[in-house]
PDB file of C-alpha atoms in Angstrom:
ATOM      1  CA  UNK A   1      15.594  25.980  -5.453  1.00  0.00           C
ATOM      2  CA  UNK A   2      15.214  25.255  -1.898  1.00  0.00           C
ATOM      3  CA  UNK A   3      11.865  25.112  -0.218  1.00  0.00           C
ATOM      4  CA  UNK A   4      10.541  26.932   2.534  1.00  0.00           C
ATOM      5  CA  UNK A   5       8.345  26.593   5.289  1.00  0.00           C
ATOM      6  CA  UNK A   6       4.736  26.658   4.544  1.00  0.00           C
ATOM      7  CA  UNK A   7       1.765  27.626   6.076  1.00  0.00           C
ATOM      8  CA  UNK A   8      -0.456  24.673   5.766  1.00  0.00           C
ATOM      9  CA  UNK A   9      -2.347  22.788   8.288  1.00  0.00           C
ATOM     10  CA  UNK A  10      -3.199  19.204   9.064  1.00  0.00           C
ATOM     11  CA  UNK A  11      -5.595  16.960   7.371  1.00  0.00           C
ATOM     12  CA  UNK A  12      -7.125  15.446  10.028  1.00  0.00           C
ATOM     13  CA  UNK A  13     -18.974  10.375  -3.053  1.00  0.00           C
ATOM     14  CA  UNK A  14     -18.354   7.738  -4.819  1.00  0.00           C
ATOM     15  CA  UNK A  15     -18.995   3.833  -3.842  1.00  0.00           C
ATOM     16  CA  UNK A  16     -16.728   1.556  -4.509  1.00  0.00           C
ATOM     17  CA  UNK A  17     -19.133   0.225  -7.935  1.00  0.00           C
ATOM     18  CA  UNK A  18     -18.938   3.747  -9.227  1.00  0.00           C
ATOM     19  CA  UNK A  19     -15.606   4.216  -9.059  1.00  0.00           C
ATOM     20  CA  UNK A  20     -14.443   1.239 -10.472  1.00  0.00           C
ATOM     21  CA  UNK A  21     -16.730   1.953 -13.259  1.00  0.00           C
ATOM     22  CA  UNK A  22     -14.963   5.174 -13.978  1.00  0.00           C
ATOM     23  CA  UNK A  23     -11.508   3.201 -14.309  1.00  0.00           C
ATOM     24  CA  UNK A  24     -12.957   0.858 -16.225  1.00  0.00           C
ATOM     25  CA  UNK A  25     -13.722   3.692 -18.535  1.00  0.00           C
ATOM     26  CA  UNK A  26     -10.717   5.905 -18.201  1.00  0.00           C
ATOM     27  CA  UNK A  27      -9.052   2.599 -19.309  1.00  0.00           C
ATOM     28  CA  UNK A  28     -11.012   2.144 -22.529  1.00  0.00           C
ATOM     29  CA  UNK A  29     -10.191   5.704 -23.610  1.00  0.00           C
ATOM     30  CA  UNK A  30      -6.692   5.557 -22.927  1.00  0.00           C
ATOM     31  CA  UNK A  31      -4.621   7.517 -25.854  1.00  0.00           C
ATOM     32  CA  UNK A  32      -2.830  10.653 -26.558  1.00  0.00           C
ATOM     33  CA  UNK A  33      -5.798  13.098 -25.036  1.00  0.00           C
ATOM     34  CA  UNK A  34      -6.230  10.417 -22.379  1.00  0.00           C
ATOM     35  CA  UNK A  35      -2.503   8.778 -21.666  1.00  0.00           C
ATOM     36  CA  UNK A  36      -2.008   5.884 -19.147  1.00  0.00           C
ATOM     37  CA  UNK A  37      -2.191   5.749 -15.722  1.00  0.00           C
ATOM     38  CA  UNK A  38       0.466   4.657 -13.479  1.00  0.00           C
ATOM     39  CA  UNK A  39      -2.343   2.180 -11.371  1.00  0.00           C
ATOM     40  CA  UNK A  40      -3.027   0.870 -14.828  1.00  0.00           C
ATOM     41  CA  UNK A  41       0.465   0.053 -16.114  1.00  0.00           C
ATOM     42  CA  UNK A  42       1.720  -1.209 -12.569  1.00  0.00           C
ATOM     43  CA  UNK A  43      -1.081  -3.008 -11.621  1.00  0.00           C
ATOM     44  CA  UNK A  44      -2.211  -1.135  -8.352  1.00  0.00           C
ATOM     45  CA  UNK A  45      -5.693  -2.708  -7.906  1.00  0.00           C
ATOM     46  CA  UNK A  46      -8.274  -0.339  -7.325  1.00  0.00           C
ATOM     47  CA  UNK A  47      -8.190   3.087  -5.632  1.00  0.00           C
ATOM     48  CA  UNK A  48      -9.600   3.566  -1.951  1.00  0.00           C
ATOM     49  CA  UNK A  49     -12.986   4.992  -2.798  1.00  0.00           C
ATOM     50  CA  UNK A  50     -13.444   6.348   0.720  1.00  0.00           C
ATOM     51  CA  UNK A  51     -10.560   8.545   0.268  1.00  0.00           C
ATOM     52  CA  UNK A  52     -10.268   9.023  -3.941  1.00  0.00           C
ATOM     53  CA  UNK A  53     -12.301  11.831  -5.844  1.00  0.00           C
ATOM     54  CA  UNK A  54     -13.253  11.662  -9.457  1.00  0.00           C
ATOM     55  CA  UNK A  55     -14.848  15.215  -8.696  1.00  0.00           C
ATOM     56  CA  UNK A  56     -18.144  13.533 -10.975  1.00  0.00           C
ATOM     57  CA  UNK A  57     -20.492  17.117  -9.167  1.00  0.00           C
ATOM     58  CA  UNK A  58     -20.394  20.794  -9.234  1.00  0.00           C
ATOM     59  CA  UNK A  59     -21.347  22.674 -12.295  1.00  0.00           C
ATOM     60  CA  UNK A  60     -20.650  25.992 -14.210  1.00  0.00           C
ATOM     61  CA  UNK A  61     -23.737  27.174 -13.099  1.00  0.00           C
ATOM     62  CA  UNK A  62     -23.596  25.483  -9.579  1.00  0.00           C
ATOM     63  CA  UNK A  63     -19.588  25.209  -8.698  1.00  0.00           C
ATOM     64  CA  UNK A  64     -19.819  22.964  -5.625  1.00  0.00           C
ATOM     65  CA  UNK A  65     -17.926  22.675  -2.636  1.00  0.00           C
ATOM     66  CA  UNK A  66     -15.420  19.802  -2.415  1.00  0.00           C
ATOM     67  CA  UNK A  67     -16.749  16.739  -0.598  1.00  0.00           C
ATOM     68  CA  UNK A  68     -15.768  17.829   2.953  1.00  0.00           C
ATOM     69  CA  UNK A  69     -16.207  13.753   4.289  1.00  0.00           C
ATOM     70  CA  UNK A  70     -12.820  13.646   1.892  1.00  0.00           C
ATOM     71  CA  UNK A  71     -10.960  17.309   1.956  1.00  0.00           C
ATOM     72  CA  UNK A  72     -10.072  19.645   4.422  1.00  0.00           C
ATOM     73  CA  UNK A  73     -11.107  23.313   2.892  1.00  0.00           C
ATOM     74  CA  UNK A  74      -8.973  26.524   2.831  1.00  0.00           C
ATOM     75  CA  UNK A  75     -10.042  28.457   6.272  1.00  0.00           C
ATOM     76  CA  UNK A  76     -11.495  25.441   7.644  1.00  0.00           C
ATOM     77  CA  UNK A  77     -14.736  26.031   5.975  1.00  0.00           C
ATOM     78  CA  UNK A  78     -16.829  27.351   3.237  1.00  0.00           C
ATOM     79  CA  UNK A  79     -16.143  31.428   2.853  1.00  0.00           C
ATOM     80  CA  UNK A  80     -13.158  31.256   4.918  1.00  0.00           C
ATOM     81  CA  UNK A  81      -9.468  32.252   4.299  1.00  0.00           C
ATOM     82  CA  UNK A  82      -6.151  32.211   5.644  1.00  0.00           C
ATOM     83  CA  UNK A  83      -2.639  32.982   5.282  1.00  0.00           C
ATOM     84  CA  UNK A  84      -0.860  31.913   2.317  1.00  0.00           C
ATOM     85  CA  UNK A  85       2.268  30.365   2.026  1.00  0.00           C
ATOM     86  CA  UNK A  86       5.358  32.414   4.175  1.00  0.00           C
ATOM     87  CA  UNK A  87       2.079  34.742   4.735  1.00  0.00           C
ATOM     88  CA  UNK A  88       1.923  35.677   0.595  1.00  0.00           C
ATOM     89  CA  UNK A  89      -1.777  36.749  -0.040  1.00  0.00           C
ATOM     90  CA  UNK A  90      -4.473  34.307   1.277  1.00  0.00           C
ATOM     91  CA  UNK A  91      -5.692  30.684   0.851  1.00  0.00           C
ATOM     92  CA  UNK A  92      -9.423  30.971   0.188  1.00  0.00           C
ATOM     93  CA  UNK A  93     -12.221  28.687   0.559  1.00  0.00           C
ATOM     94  CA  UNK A  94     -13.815  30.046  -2.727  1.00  0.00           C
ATOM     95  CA  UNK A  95     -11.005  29.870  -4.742  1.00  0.00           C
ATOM     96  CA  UNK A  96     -11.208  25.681  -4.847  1.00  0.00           C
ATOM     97  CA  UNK A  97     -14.545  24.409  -6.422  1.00  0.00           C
ATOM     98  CA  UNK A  98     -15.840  21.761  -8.383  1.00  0.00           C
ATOM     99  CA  UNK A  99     -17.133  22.842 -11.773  1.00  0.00           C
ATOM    100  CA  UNK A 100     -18.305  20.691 -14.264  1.00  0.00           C
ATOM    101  CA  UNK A 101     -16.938  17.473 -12.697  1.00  0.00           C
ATOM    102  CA  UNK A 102     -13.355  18.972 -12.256  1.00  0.00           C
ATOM    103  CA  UNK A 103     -11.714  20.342  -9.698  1.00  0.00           C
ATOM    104  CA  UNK A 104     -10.641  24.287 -10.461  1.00  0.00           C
ATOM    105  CA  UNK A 105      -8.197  25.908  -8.157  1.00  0.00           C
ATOM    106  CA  UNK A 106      -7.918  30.040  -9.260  1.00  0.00           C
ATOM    107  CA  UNK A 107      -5.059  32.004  -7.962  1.00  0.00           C
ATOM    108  CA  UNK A 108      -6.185  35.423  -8.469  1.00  0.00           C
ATOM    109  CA  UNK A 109      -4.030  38.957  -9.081  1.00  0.00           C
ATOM    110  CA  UNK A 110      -4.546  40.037  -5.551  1.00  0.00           C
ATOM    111  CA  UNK A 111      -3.278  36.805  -4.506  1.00  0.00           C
ATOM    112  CA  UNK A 112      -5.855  35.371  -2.770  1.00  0.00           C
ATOM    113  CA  UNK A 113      -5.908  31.217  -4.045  1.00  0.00           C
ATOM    114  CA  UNK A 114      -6.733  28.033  -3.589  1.00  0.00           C
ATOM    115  CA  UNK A 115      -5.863  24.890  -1.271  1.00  0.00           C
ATOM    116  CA  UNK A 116      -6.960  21.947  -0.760  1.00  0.00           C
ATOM    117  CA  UNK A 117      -5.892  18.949   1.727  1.00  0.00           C
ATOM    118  CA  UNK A 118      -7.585  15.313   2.061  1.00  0.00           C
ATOM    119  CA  UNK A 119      -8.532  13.991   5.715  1.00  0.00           C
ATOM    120  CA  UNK A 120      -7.054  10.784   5.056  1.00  0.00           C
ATOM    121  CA  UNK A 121      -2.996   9.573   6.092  1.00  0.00           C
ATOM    122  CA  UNK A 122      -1.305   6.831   5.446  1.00  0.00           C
ATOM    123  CA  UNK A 123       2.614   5.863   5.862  1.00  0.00           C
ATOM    124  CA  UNK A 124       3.317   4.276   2.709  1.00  0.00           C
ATOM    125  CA  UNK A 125       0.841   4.081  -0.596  1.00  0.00           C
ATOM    126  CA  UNK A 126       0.452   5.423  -3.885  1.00  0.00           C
ATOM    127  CA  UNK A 127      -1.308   8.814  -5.132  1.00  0.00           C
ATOM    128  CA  UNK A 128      -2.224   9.693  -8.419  1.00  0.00           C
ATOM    129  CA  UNK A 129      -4.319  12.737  -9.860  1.00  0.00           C
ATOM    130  CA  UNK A 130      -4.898  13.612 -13.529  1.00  0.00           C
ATOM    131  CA  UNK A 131      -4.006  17.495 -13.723  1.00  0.00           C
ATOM    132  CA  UNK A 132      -3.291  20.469 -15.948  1.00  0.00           C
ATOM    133  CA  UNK A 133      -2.444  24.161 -15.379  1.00  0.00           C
ATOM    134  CA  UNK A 134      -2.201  27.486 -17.467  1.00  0.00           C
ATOM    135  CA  UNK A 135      -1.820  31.318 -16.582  1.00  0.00           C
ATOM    136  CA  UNK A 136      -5.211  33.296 -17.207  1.00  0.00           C
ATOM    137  CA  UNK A 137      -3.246  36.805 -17.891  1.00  0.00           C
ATOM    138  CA  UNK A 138      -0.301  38.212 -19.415  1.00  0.00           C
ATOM    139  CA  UNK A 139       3.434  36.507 -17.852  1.00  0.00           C
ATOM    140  CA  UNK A 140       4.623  39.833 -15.711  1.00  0.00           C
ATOM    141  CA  UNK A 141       7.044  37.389 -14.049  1.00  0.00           C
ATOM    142  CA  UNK A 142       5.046  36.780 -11.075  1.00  0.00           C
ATOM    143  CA  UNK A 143       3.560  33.017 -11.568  1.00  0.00           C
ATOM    144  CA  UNK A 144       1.722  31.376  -9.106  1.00  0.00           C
ATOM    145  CA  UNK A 145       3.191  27.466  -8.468  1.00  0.00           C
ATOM    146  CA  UNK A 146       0.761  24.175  -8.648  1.00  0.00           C
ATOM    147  CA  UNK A 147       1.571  21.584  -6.315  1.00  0.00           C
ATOM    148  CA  UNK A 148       0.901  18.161  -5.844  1.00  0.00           C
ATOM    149  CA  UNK A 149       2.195  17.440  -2.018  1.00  0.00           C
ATOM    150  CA  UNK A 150       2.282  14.590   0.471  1.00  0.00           C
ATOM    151  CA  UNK A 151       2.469  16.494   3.501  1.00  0.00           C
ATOM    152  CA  UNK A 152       3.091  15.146   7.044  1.00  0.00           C
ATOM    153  CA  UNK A 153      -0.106  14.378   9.280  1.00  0.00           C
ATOM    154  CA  UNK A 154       1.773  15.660  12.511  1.00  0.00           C
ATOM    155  CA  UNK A 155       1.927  19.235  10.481  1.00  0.00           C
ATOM    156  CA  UNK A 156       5.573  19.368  11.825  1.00  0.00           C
ATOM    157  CA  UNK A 157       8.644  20.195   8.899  1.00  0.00           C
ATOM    158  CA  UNK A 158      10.938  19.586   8.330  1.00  0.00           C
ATOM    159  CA  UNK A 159      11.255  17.058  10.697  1.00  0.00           C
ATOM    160  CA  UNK A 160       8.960  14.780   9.425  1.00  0.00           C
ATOM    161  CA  UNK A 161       9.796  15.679   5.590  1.00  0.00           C
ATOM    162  CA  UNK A 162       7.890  16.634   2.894  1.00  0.00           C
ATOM    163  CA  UNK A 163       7.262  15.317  -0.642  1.00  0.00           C
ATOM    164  CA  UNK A 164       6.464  17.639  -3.260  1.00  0.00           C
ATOM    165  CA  UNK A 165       5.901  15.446  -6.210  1.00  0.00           C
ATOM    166  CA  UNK A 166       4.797  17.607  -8.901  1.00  0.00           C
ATOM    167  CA  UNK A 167       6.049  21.418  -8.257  1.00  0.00           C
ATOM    168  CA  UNK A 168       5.816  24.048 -11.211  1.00  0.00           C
ATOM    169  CA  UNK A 169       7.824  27.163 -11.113  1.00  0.00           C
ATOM    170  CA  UNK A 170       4.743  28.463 -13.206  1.00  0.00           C
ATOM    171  CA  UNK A 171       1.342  27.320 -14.518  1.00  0.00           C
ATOM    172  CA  UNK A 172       1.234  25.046 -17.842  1.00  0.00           C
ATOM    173  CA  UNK A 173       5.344  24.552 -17.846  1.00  0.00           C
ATOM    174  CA  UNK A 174       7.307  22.510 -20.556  1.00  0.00           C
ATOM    175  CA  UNK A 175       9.336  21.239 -17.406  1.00  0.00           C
ATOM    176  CA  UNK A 176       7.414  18.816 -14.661  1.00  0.00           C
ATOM    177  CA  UNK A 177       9.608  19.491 -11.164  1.00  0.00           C
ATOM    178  CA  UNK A 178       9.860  17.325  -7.883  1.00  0.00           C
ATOM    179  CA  UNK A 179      11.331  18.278  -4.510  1.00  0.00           C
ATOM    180  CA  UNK A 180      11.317  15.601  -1.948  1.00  0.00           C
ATOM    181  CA  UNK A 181      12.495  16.549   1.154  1.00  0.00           C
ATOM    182  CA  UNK A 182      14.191  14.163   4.125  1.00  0.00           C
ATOM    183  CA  UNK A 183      12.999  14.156   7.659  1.00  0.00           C
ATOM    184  CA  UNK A 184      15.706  16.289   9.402  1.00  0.00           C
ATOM    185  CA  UNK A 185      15.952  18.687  12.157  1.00  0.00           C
ATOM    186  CA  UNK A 186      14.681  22.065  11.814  1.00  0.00           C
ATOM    187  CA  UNK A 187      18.653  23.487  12.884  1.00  0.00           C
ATOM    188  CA  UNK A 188      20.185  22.111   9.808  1.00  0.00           C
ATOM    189  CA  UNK A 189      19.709  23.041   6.025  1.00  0.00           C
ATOM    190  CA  UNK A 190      17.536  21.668   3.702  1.00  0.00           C
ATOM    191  CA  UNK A 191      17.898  18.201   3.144  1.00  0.00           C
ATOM    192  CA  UNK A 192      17.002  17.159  -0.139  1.00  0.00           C
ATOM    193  CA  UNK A 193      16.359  15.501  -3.423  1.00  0.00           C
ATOM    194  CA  UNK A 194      15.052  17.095  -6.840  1.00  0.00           C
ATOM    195  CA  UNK A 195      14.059  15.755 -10.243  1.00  0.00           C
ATOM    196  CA  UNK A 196      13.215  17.176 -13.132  1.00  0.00           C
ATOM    197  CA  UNK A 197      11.377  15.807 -16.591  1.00  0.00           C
ATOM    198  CA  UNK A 198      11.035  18.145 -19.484  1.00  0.00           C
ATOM    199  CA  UNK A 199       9.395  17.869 -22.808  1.00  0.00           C
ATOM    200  CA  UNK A 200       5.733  17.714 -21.015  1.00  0.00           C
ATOM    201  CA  UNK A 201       3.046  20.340 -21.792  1.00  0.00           C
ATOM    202  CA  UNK A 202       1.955  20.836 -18.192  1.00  0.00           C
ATOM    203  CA  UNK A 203      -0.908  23.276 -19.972  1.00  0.00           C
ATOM    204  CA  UNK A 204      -2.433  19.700 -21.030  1.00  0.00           C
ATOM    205  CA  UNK A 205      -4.040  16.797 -18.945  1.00  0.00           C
ATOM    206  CA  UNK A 206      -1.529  14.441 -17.442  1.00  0.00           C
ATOM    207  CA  UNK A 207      -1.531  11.834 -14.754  1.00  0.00           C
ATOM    208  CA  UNK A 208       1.169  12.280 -12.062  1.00  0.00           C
ATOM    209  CA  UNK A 209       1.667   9.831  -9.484  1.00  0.00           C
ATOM    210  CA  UNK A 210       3.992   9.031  -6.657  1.00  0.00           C
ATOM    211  CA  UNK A 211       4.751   5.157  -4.844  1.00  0.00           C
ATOM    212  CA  UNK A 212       5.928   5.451  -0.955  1.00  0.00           C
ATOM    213  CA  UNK A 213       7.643   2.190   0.292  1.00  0.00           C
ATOM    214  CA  UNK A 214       9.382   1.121   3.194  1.00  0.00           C
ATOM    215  CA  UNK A 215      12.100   1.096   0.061  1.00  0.00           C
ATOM    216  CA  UNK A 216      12.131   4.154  -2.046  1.00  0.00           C
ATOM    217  CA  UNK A 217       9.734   6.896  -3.348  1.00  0.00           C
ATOM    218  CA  UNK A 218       8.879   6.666  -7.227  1.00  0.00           C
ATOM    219  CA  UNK A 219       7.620   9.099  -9.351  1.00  0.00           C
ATOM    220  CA  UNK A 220       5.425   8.597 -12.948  1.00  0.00           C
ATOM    221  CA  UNK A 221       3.781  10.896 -15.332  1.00  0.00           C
ATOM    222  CA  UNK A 222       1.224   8.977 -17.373  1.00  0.00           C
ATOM    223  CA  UNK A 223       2.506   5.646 -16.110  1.00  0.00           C
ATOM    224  CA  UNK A 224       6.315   6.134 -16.953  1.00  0.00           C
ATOM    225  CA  UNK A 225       8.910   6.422 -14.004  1.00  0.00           C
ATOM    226  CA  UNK A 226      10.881   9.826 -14.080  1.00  0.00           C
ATOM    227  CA  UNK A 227      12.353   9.744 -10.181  1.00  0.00           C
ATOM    228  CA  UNK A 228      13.278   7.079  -7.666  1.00  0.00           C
ATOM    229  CA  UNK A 229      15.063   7.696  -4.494  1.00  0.00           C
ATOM    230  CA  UNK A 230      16.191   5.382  -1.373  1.00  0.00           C
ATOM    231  CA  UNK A 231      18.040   5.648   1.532  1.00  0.00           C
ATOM    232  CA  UNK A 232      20.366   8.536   1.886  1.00  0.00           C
ATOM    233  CA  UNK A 233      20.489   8.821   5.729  1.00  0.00           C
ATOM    234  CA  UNK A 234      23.401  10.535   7.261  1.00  0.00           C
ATOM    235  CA  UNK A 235      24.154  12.892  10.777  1.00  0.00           C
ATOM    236  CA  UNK A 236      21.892  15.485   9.452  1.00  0.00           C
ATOM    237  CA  UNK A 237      18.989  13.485   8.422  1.00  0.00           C
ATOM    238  CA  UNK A 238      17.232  10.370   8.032  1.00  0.00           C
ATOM    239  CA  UNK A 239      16.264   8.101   5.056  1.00  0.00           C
ATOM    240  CA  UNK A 240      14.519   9.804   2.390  1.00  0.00           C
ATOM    241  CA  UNK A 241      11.510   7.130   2.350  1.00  0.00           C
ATOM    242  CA  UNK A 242      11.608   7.352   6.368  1.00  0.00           C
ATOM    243  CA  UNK A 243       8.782   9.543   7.325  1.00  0.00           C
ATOM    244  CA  UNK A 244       6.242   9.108   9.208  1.00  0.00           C
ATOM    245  CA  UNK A 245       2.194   9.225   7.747  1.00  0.00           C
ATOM    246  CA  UNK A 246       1.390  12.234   5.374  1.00  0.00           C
ATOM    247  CA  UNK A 247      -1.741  12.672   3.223  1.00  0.00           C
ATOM    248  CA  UNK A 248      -2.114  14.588  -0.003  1.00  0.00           C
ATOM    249  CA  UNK A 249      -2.641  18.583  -0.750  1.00  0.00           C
ATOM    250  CA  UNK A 250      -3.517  20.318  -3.880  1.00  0.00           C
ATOM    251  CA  UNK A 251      -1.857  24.046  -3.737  1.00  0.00           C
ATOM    252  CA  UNK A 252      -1.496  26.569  -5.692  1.00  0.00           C
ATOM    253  CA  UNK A 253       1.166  28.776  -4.063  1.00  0.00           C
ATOM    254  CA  UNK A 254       1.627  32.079  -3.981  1.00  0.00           C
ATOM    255  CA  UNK A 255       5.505  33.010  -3.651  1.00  0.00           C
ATOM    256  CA  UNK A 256       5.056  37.075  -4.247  1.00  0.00           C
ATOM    257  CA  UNK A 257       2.343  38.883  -2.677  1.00  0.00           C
ATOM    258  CA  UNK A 258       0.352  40.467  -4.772  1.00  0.00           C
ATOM    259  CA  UNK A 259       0.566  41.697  -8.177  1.00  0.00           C
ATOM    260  CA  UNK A 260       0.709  37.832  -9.622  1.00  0.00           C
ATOM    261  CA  UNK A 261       0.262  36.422 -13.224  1.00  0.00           C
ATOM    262  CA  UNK A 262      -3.738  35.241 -12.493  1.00  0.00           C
ATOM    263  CA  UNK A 263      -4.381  31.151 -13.383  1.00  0.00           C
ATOM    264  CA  UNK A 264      -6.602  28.246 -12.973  1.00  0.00           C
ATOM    265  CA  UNK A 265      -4.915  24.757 -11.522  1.00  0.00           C
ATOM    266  CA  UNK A 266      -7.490  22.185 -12.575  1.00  0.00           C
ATOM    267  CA  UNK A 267      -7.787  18.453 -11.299  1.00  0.00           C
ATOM    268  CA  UNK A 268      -9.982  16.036 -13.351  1.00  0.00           C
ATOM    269  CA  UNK A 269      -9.663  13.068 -10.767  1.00  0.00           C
ATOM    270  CA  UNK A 270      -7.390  12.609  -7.710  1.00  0.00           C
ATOM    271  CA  UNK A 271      -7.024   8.507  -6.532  1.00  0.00           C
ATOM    272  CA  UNK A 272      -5.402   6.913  -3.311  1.00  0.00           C
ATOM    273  CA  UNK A 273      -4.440   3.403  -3.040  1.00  0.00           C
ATOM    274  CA  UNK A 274      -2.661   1.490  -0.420  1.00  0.00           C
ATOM    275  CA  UNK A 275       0.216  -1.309  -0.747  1.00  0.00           C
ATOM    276  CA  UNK A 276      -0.232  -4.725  -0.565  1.00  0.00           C
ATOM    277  CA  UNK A 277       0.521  -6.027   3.243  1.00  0.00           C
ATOM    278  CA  UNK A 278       3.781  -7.655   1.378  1.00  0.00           C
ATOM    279  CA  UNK A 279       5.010  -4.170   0.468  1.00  0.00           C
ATOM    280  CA  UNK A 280       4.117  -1.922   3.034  1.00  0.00           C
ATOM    281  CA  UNK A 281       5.916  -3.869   6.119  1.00  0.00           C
ATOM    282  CA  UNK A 282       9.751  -3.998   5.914  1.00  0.00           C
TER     283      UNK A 282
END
């Protein structure tokens, strides 16, 4: 399935003793409802609290806002909308809140949804965020898509490349998907790689990650590698792990319009962390 160009724009809490108390806990709890983390079993150190959400605000009775000192909002601001991706429905403000200390994106049968994008960049780190997904209506073969995406801060694709690192054809999937696309100029095809791990219940909480280095991208779910790609430069493109800074969106795309299979994308936490100065200069 090849991907196509988007309609997104750029990305331009907790304290650092908070957070770490929440990993500290995570950690205890680890176990089938709670699996690993990928910063746990690979030793990451501790997320950038600046730039990480554990979502720990909002309720049912008061959905909040996300923290707008960390995301960029649907619209640009609170009530607003825009297109949706290739100019399907809208991407709504509303449609991304924080409810009972989780984030809930709802893609809705009009198809009017949810985005969200972080203000931070970085070239080269690690991202991981503990999600789940499931339709809300009957399947009438028109399934909205949750995303987990490092897209570039310059905004431009595919030029500066694109990595989708969780991508579901449809909400709570057996089948977790990846499409990681090379920097490459807009005049030639689409340039590149996909993975794909089956046997996970993408209705249930898991933690998906991905590991930029100046020497390959890496994929985990709950701590356990499933992709790795390097290199891979030719005439039509350059190295897979060659772009230049991106920063993370949450998306749940719209690919038909209107007349789509309602759901609710939900994200219980969502954690940035940067390499060590030995890893991230080549």
């Amino acid at each position: 399935m090849y991907r196509r160009l988007r309609a997104r724009r750029l990305a331009v809490g907790f304290g650092a003793a908070a957070l770490t108390a929440t990993l500290a806990a995570t950690t205890a709890h680890a176990g089938p409802e709670r699996p690993p983390t990928a910063a746990e079993r690979h030793g990451w150190g501790d997320p950038l609290p600046q730039w990480s959400d554990e979502f720990r605000y909002g309720s049912e009775a008061r959905p909040a806002v996300p923290d707008r000192g960390k995301w960029r909002l649907a619209g640009g601001g609170p009530g607003e909308c825009w297109p949706g991706h290739s100019d399907n429905g809208r991407r709504c403000d509303a449609n991304t809140r924080v409810v009972g200390g989780k984030l809930r994106m709802t893609g809705e049968a009009d198809g009017d949804t949810g985005w969200l994008a972080s203000q931070y960049g970085q070239r080269y780190g690690r991202w991981e965020a503990r999600v789940r997904s499931r339709a809300t209506a009957p399947d009438n073969g028109r399934q909205y898509h949750p995303l987990l995406i490092l897209w570039p801060d310059s905004g431009r694709w595919p030029e500066d490349g694109e990595y989708d690192y969780l991508e579901n054809g449809a909400p709570g999937e057996q089948c977790a998907e990846a499409f990681l696309h090379y920097p490459h100029p807009e005049g030639v095809p689409v340039q590149q790689e996909f993975a794909q791990k089956c046997g996970v219940d993408l209705s249930k909480w898991h933690n998906v990650a991905i590991e930029w280095t100046p020497d390959h991208l890496r994929g985990f779910i709950d701590g356990e590698e499933w992709f790795r790609f390097a290199g891979g430069a030719n005439a039509d493109r350059d190295c897979i792990q060659c772009a230049p800074s991106m920063h993370q969106t949450i998306q749940l795309d719209n690919f038909h319009g209107d007349g789509l299979q309602s759901a609710v994308y939900e994200v219980d936490w969502a954690r940035v962390y940067d390499l060590p100065d030995n890893e991230s200069v080549r």
